[in-house]
XYZ file of C-alpha atoms in Angstrom:
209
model
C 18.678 5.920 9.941
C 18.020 2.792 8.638
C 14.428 1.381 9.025
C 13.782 -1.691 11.239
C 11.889 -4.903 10.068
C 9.534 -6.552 12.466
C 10.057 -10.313 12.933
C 6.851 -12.091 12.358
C 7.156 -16.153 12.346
C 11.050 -15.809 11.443
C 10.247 -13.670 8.718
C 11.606 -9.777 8.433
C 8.917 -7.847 7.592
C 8.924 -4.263 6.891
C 5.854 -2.038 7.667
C 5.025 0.869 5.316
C 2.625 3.409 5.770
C 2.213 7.181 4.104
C 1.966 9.743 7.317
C 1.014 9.609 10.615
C -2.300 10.530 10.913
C -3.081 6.732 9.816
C -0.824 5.454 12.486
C -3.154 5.255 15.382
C -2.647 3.784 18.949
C -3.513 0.108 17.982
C -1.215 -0.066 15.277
C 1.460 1.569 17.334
C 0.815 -1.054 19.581
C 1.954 -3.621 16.954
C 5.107 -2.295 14.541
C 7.305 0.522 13.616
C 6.572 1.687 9.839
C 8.601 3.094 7.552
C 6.537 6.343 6.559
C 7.349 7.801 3.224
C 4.829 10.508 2.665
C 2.096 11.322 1.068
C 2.321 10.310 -3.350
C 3.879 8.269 -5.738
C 7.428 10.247 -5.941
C 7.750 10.753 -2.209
C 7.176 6.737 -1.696
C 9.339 5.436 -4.554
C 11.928 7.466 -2.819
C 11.943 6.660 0.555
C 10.739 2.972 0.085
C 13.546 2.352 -2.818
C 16.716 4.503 -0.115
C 15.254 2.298 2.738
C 15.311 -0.902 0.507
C 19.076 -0.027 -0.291
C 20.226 0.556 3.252
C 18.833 -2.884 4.455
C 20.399 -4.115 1.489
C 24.029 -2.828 2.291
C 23.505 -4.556 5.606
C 22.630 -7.698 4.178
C 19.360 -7.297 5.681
C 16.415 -6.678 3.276
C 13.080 -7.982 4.588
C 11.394 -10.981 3.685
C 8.321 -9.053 3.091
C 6.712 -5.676 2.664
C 3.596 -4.608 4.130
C 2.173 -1.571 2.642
C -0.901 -0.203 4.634
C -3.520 2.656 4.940
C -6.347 4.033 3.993
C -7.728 4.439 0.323
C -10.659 5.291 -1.241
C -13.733 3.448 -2.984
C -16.980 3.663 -4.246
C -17.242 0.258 -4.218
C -15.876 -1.517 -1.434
C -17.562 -0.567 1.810
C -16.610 2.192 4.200
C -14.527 1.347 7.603
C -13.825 -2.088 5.678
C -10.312 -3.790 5.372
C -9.191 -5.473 2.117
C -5.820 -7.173 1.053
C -4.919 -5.918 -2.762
C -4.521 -8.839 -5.294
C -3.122 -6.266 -7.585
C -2.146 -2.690 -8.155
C -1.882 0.133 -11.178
C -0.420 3.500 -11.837
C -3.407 5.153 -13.408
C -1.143 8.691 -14.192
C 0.633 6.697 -16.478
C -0.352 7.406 -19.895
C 2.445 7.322 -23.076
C -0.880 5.822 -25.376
C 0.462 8.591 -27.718
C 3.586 6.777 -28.559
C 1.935 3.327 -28.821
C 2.489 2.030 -24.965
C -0.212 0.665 -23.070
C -1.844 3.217 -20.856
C -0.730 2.033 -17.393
C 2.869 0.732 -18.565
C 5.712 2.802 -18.057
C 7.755 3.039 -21.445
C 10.646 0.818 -22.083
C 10.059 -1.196 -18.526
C 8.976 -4.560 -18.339
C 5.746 -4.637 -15.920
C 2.065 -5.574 -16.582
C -0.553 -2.601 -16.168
C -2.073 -4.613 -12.804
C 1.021 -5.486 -10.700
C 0.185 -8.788 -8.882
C 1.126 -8.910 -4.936
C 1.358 -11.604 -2.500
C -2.295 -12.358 -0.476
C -0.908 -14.771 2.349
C -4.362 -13.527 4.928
C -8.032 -14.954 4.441
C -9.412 -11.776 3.907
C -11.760 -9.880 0.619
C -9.507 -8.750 -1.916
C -9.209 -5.890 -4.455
C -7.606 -3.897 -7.494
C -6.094 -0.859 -6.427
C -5.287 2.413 -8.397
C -2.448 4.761 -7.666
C -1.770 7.953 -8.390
C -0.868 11.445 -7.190
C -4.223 13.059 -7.175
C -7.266 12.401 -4.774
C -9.970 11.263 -5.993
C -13.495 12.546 -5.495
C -17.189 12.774 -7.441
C -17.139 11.411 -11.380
C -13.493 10.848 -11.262
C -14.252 7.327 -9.647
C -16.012 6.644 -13.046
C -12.838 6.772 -15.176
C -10.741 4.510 -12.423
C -10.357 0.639 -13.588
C -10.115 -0.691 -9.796
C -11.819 -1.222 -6.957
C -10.406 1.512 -4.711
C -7.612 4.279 -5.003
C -4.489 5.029 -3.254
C -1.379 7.410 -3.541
C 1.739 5.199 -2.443
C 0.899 0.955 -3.496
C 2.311 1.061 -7.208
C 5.540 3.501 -6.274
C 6.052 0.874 -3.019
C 5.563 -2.023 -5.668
C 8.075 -1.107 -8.209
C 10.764 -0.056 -5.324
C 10.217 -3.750 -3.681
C 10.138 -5.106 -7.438
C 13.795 -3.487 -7.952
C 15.154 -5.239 -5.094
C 13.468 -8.614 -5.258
C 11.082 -8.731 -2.374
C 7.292 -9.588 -2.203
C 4.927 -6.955 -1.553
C 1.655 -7.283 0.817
C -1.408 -4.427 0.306
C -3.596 -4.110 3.026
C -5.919 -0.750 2.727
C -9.218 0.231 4.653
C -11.824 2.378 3.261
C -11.398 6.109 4.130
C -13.567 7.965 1.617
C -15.304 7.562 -1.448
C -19.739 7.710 -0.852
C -20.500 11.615 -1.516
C -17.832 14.109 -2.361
C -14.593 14.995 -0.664
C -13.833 18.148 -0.625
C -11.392 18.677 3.031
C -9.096 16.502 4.790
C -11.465 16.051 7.542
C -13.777 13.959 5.520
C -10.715 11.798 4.964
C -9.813 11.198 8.729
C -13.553 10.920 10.110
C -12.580 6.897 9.578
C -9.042 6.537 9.969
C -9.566 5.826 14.329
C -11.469 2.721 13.401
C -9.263 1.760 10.299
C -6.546 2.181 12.844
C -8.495 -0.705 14.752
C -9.240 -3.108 12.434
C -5.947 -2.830 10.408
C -4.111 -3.842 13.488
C -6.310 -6.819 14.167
C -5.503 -7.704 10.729
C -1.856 -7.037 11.140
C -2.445 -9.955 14.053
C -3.446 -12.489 11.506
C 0.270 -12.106 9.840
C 2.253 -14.740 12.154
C -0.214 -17.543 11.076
C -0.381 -16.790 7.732
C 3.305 -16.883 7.500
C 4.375 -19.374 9.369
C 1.604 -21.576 7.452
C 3.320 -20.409 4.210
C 6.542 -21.480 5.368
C 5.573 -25.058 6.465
């Protein structure tokens, strides 16, 4: 089935999240998503076939929303932050002379810019397919870490449309070591990523003036 944008100040906008366990009851209040699953390949995959399909219908949105959780050691728990920019910190071909974060033979910088329409704290964002925990954080160039941005990125990238982060801090303080210490926040993420969501029809339709 082909995914459904949401129209937001004459603007299609397509909603993208990873599962449902971050797609509470105020969000659900607000938009459909498109979820893709949890990862880099899984979101590439489903984000690039549901970019295609609104493209054969002559109907690819105006602008992506990718949104979630993530984690951080030093952005503050429970808090919501639109990404200025996103990496793929798996990527690493340093042994044949690329530059660690660059895919070989492509054509993108190691921080992918995205659009920041909302008055809101931004941040760098890593992806990748592991989750992070403990000393890893140490090793991560960003400000918080993800599993889906920079695979969402490069599928929007392929068909020309502008990509919007939004991500809420899950986890990160202390180690985590079960998936209940990921979804202790993700009822009040739910919350305030929706009220964010409600800034969207300003922002927009003050971009388009």
């Amino acid at each position: 089935m082909t995914p459904g944008c949401e129209m937001i100040a004459d603007k299609r906008v397509l909603f993208v999240m990873a599962v449902e366990a971050e797609y509470g009851p105020h969000l659900r209040a607000r938009f459909a998503p498109l979820l893709t699953g949890v990862g880099p390949v899984e979101a590439a995959l489903v984000t690039g076939m549901a970019l295609q399909a609104l493209e054969r219908e002559q109907a690819l949105p105006d602008l992506v929303v990718c949104l979630g959780s993530a984690g951080s050691r030093l952005c503050p728990l429970g808090e919501i932050f639109q990404i200025a920019s996103v990496s793929w910190r798996d990527m690493d071909a340093s042994r044949l002379g690329f530059t660690k974060g660059v895919t070989p033979l492509t054509d993108h910088p190691v921080d992918l810019p995205l659009v920041t329409p909302l008055a809101l704290p931004t941040a760098r964002l890593s992806t990748g397919a592991n989750v992070v925990g403990g000393d890893e954080y140490a090793g991560i160039d960003a400000d918080m870490v993800d599993m889906e941005t920079f695979a969402v990125a490069r599928a929007c990238d392929r068909f020309g449309v502008p990509l919007m982060g939004l991500r809420g801090v899950s986890d990160g303080p202390g180690e985590l070591d079960h998936i209940n210490g990921w979804m202790e926040l993700l009822g009040l993420l739910d919350e305030r990523l929706a009220k964010t969501v409600d800034q969207l029809p300003d922002a927009l339709a003050r971009k388009a003036a």
